[in-house]
XYZ file of C-alpha atoms in Angstrom:
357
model
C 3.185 32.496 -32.087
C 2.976 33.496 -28.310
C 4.501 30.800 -26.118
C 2.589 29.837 -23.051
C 4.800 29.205 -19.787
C 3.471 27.092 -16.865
C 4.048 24.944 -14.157
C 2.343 21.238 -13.659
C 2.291 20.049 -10.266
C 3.289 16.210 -10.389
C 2.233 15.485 -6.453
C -1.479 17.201 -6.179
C -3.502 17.884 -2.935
C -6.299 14.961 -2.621
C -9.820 15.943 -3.417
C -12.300 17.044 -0.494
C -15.517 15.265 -0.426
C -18.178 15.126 -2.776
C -19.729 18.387 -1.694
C -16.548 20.357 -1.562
C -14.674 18.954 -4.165
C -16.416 21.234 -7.177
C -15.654 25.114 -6.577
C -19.147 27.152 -5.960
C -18.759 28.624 -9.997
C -19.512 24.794 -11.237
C -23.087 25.197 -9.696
C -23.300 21.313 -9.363
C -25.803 19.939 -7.529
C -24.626 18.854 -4.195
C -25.061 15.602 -2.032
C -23.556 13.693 0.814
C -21.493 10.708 0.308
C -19.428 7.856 2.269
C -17.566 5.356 1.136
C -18.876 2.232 3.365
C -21.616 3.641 5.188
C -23.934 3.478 2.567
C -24.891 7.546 2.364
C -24.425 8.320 -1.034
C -27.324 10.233 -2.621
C -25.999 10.403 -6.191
C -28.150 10.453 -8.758
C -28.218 10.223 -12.542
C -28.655 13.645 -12.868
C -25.986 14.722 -11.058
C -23.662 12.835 -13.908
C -25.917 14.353 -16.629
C -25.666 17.691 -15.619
C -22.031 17.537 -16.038
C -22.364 18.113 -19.992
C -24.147 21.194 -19.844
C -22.074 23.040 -17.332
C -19.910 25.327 -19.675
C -16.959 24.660 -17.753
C -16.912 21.265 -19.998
C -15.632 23.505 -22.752
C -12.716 25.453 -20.840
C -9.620 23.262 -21.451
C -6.504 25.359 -19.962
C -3.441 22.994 -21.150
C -2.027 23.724 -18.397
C -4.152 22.671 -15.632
C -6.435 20.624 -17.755
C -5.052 16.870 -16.429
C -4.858 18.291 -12.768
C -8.655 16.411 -12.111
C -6.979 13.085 -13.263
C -4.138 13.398 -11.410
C -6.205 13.759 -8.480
C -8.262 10.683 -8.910
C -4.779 8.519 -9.447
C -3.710 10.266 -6.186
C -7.042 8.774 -4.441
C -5.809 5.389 -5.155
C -1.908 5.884 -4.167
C -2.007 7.186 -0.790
C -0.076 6.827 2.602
C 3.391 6.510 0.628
C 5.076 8.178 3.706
C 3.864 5.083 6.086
C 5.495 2.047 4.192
C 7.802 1.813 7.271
C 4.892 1.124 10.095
C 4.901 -2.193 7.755
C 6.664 -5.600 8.163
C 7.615 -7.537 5.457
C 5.185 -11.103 4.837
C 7.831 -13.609 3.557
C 7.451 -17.187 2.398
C 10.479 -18.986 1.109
C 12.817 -16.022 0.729
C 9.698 -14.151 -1.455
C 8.369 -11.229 -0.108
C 4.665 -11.721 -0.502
C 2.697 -8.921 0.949
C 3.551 -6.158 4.031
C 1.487 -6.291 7.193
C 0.977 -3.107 9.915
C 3.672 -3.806 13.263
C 0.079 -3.142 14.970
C -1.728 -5.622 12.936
C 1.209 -8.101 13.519
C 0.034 -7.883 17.445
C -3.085 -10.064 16.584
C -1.136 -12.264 14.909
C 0.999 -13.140 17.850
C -1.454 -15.459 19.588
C -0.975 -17.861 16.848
C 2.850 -19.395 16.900
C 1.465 -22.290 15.022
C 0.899 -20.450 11.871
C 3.354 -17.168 12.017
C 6.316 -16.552 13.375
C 8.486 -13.353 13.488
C 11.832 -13.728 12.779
C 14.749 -11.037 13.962
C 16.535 -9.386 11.390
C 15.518 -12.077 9.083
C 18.593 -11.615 6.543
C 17.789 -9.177 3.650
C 14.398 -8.436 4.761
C 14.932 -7.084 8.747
C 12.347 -7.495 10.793
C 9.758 -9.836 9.432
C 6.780 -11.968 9.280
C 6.844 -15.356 8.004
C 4.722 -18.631 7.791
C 5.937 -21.887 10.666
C 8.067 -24.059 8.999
C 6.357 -26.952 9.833
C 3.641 -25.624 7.180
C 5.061 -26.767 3.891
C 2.159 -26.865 1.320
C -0.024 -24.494 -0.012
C -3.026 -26.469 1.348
C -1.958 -26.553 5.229
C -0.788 -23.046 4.779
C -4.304 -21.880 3.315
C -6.140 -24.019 6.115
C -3.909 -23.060 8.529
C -3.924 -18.534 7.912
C -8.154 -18.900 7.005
C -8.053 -20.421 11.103
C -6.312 -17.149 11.645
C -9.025 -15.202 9.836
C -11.947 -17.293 11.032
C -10.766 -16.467 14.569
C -9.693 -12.740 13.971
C -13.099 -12.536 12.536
C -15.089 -9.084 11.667
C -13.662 -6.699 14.343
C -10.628 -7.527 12.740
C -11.313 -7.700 9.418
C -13.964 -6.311 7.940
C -16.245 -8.002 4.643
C -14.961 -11.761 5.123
C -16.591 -12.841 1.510
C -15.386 -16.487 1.745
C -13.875 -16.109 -1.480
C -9.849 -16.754 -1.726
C -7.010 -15.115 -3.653
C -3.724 -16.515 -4.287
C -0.692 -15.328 -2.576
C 2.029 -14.929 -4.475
C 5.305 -12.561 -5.383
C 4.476 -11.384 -8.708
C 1.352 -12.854 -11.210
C 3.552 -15.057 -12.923
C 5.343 -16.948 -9.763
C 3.916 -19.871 -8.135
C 0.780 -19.853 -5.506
C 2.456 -19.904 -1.964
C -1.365 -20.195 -0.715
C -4.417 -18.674 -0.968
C -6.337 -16.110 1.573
C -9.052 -14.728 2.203
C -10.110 -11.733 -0.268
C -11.114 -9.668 2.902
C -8.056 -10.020 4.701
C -5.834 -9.127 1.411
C -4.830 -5.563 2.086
C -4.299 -6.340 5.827
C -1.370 -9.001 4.556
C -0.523 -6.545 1.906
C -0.609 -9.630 -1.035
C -0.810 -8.508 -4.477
C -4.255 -8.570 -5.818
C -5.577 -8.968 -9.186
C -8.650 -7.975 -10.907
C -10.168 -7.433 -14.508
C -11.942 -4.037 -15.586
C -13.635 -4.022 -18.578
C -14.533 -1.087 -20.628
C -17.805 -1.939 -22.707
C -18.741 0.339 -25.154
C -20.976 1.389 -28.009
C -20.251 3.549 -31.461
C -23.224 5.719 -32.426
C -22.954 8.105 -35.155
C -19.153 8.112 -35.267
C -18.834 8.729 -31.358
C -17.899 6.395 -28.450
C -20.121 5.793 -25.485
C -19.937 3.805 -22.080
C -21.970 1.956 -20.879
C -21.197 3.005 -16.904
C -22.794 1.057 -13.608
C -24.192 2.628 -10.709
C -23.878 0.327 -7.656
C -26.309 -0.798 -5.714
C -26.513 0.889 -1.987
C -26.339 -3.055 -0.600
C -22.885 -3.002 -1.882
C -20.359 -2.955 1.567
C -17.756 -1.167 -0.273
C -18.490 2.637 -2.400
C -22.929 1.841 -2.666
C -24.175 3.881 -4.583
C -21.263 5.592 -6.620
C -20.359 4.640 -10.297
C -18.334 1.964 -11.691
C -17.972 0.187 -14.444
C -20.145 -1.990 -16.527
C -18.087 -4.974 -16.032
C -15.060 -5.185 -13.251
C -14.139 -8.387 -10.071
C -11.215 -9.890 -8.394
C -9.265 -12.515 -9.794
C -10.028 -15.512 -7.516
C -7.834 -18.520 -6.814
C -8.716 -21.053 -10.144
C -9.679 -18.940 -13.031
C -8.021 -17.187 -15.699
C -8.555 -13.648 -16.400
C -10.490 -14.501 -20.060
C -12.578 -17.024 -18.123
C -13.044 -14.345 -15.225
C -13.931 -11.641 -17.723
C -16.924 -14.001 -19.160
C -18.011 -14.950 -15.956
C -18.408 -11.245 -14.571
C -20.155 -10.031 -17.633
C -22.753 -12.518 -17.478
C -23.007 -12.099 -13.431
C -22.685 -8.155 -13.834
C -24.013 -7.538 -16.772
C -26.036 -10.186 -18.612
C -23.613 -10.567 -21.435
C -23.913 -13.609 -22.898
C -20.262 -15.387 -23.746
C -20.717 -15.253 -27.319
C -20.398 -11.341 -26.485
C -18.214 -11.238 -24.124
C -15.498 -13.603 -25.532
C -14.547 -10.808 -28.281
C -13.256 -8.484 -25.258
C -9.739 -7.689 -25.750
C -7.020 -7.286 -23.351
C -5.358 -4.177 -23.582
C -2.905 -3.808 -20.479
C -2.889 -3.513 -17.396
C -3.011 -0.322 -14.014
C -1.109 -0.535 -10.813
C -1.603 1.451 -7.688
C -0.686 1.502 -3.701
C -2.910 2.453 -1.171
C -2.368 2.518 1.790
C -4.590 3.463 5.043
C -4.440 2.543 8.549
C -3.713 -0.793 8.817
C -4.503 -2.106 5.316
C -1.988 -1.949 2.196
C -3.637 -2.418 -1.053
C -1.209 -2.977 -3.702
C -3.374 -3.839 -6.447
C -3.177 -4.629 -10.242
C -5.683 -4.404 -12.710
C -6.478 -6.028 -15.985
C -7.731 -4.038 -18.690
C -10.759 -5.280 -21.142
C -12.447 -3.518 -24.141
C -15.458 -4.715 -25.683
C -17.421 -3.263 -28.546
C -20.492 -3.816 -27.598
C -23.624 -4.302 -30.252
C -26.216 -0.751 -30.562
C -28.866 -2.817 -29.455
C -27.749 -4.635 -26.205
C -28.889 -3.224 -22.636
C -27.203 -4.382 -19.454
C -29.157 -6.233 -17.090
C -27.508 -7.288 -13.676
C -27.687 -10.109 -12.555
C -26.008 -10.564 -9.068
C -27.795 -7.416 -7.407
C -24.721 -5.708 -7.280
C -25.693 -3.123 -9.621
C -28.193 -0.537 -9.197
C -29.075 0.830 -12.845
C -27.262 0.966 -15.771
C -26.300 4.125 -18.113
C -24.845 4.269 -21.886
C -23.119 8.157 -22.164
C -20.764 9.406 -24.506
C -17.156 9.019 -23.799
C -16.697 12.736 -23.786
C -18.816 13.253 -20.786
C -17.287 10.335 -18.574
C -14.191 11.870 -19.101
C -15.784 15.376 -17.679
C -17.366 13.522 -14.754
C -13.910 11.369 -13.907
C -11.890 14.881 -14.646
C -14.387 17.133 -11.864
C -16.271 14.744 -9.578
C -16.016 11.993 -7.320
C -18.767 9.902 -8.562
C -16.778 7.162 -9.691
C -15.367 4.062 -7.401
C -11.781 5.680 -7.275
C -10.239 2.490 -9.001
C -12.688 2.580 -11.555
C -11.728 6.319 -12.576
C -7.776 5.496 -13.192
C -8.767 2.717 -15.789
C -11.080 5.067 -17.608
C -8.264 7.571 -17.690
C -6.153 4.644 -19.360
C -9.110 3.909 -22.142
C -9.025 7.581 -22.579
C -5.272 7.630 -23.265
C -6.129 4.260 -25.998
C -8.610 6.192 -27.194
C -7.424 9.178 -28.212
C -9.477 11.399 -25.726
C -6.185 12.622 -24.137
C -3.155 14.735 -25.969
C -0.013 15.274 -25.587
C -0.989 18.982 -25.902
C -1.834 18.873 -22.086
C 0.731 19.953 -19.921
C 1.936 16.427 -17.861
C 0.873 13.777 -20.244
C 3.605 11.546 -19.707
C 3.575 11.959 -15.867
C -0.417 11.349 -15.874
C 0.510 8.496 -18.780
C 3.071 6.697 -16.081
C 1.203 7.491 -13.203
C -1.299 4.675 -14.032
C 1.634 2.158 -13.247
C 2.692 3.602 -10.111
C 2.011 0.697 -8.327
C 4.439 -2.762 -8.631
C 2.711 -3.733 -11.940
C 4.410 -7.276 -11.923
């Protein structure tokens, strides 16, 4: 038998945009997209057209995974500027990592932060005034910060809180503003679920397209159920609640979705540091249940076969860049991805590349 010899590229060049990310051969329609300003023009049939392209059917082994390596990379950027960040420490903990420039708004406020020298182990760092012992006077005391810093600073204030902490399991230190999250670099939390339908022996998705209100990626695709993990709520709890919001799944659905781990990844750019973990859902979902959305958040809805996601997530853009690296994990569970492919194990750890703690 003739041995094939090639090289895999662990660290891949990012993607170009939408319109230059598919080489002219692919014949894909193209279309202008941004990821805030609300420009995307994809359509349905852009996804669709994906599975007649016979490029689908052209699986090299040894480039095959290269598109999925490219969508992790879209969510673990800016590696090379950790050290433009301070440390955020409470108690000794190192909660989250904010910009030295960012750290320049916060100066104005010696009530609430203060900025220790060579603070021990840590260096240079940020911390909380002593004088603000509980979790309530610190949360009361950073959301002044916030209120004050306001939109020029940071962008999307939702009045919705997340809890800052070291790791998932630790206790809440306080709780901030979702917004202002990656700008404290805290560790966030979220739940993805993957619903999905059997039909004649083959799985298919049921995948979201967002609405173009939405401040963050409108327009692109997502999944059919996905949110933070608020202060409050469990991640079961928080998976029932979003399908019903997202998706009109009634809890005697939705309460059969089963965790099935969890994807990490590190982002960083400019001034915000997302370091972000994900809980993963499936959910078998009956033949004859249609999504209906129920928040506005979602523009349409859209059950295709698992086969095709994977050929949109392996040579497009459309999906919200998180979104695509838990697919690629259900696609691992599910057997849609082999060990035949040259850098399985690299693509396989890659989904944990963040601090998955």
């Amino acid at each position: 038998m003739m041995q094939m010899s090639c090289k895999f590229a662990t660290s891949l060049p990012f993607y170009k945009p939408f319109s230059s990310s598919l080489s002219p051969s692919h014949n894909f329609p193209s279309f202008s997209v941004s990821a805030t300003s609300g420009t995307c023009k994809l359509t349905w049939d852009h996804v669709l057209h994906i599975s007649e392209s016979k490029h689908v059917t052209q699986q090299d082994p040894c480039s095959y995974l290269h598109g999925y390596f490219q969508k992790v990379q879209l969510c673990n950027r800016g590696s090379d500027k950790q050290s433009e960040f301070l440390p955020f420490v409470i108690e000794g903990n190192v909660v989250g990592f904010i910009h030295n420039r960012f750290v320049e708004h916060l100066r104005g406020f010696s009530d609430v932060f203060v900025f220790p020298k060579d603070g021990g182990p840590f260096g240079d760092c940020v911390s909380l005034h002593p004088l603000l012992k509980t979790a309530d006077e610190r949360t009361s005391a950073v959301g002044y910060v916030i209120e004050h810093l306001g939109e020029e600073h940071i962008p999307g204030i939702r009045n919705e809180l997340y809890p800052v902490k070291s790791s998932f399991d630790k206790p809440i230190f306080f709780s901030l503003e979702r917004a202002a999250a990656p700008y404290f670099g805290i560790k966030a939390y979220g739940i993805h679920m993957s619903g999905y339908v059997e039909l004649d022996g083959e799985k298919h998705l049921w995948i979201a397209k967002r609405s173009h209100s939405k401040s963050t990626y409108p327009g692109m695709l997502d999944h059919l159920v996905a949110g933070g993990l608020p202060h409050g709520i469990d991640c079961q709890e928080n998976v029932v609640k979003e399908c019903e919001e997202e998706a009109g799944i009634p809890r005697s659905i939705s309460i059969k979705a089963k965790p099935v781990g969890a994807v990490s990844y590190m982002d960083i750019d400019g001034y915000r540091y997302k370091r972000d973990v994900l809980f993963c859902y499936d959910l078998i979902l009956p033949e004859s249940f249609v999504p209906k959305n129920e928040d506005g958040e979602v523009e349409s809805f859209k059950l295709i076969p698992v086969k095709q996601v994977a050929e949109v997530i392996r040579t497009t853009q459309f999906f919200k860049p998180n979104c695509a690296i838990v697919i690629i994990d259900f696609l691992f569970r599910h057997g849609y991805i082999s060990p035949e492919n040259h850098g399985y194990l690299n693509l396989l750890r890659s989904l944990r590349e963040g601090d998955c703690s």
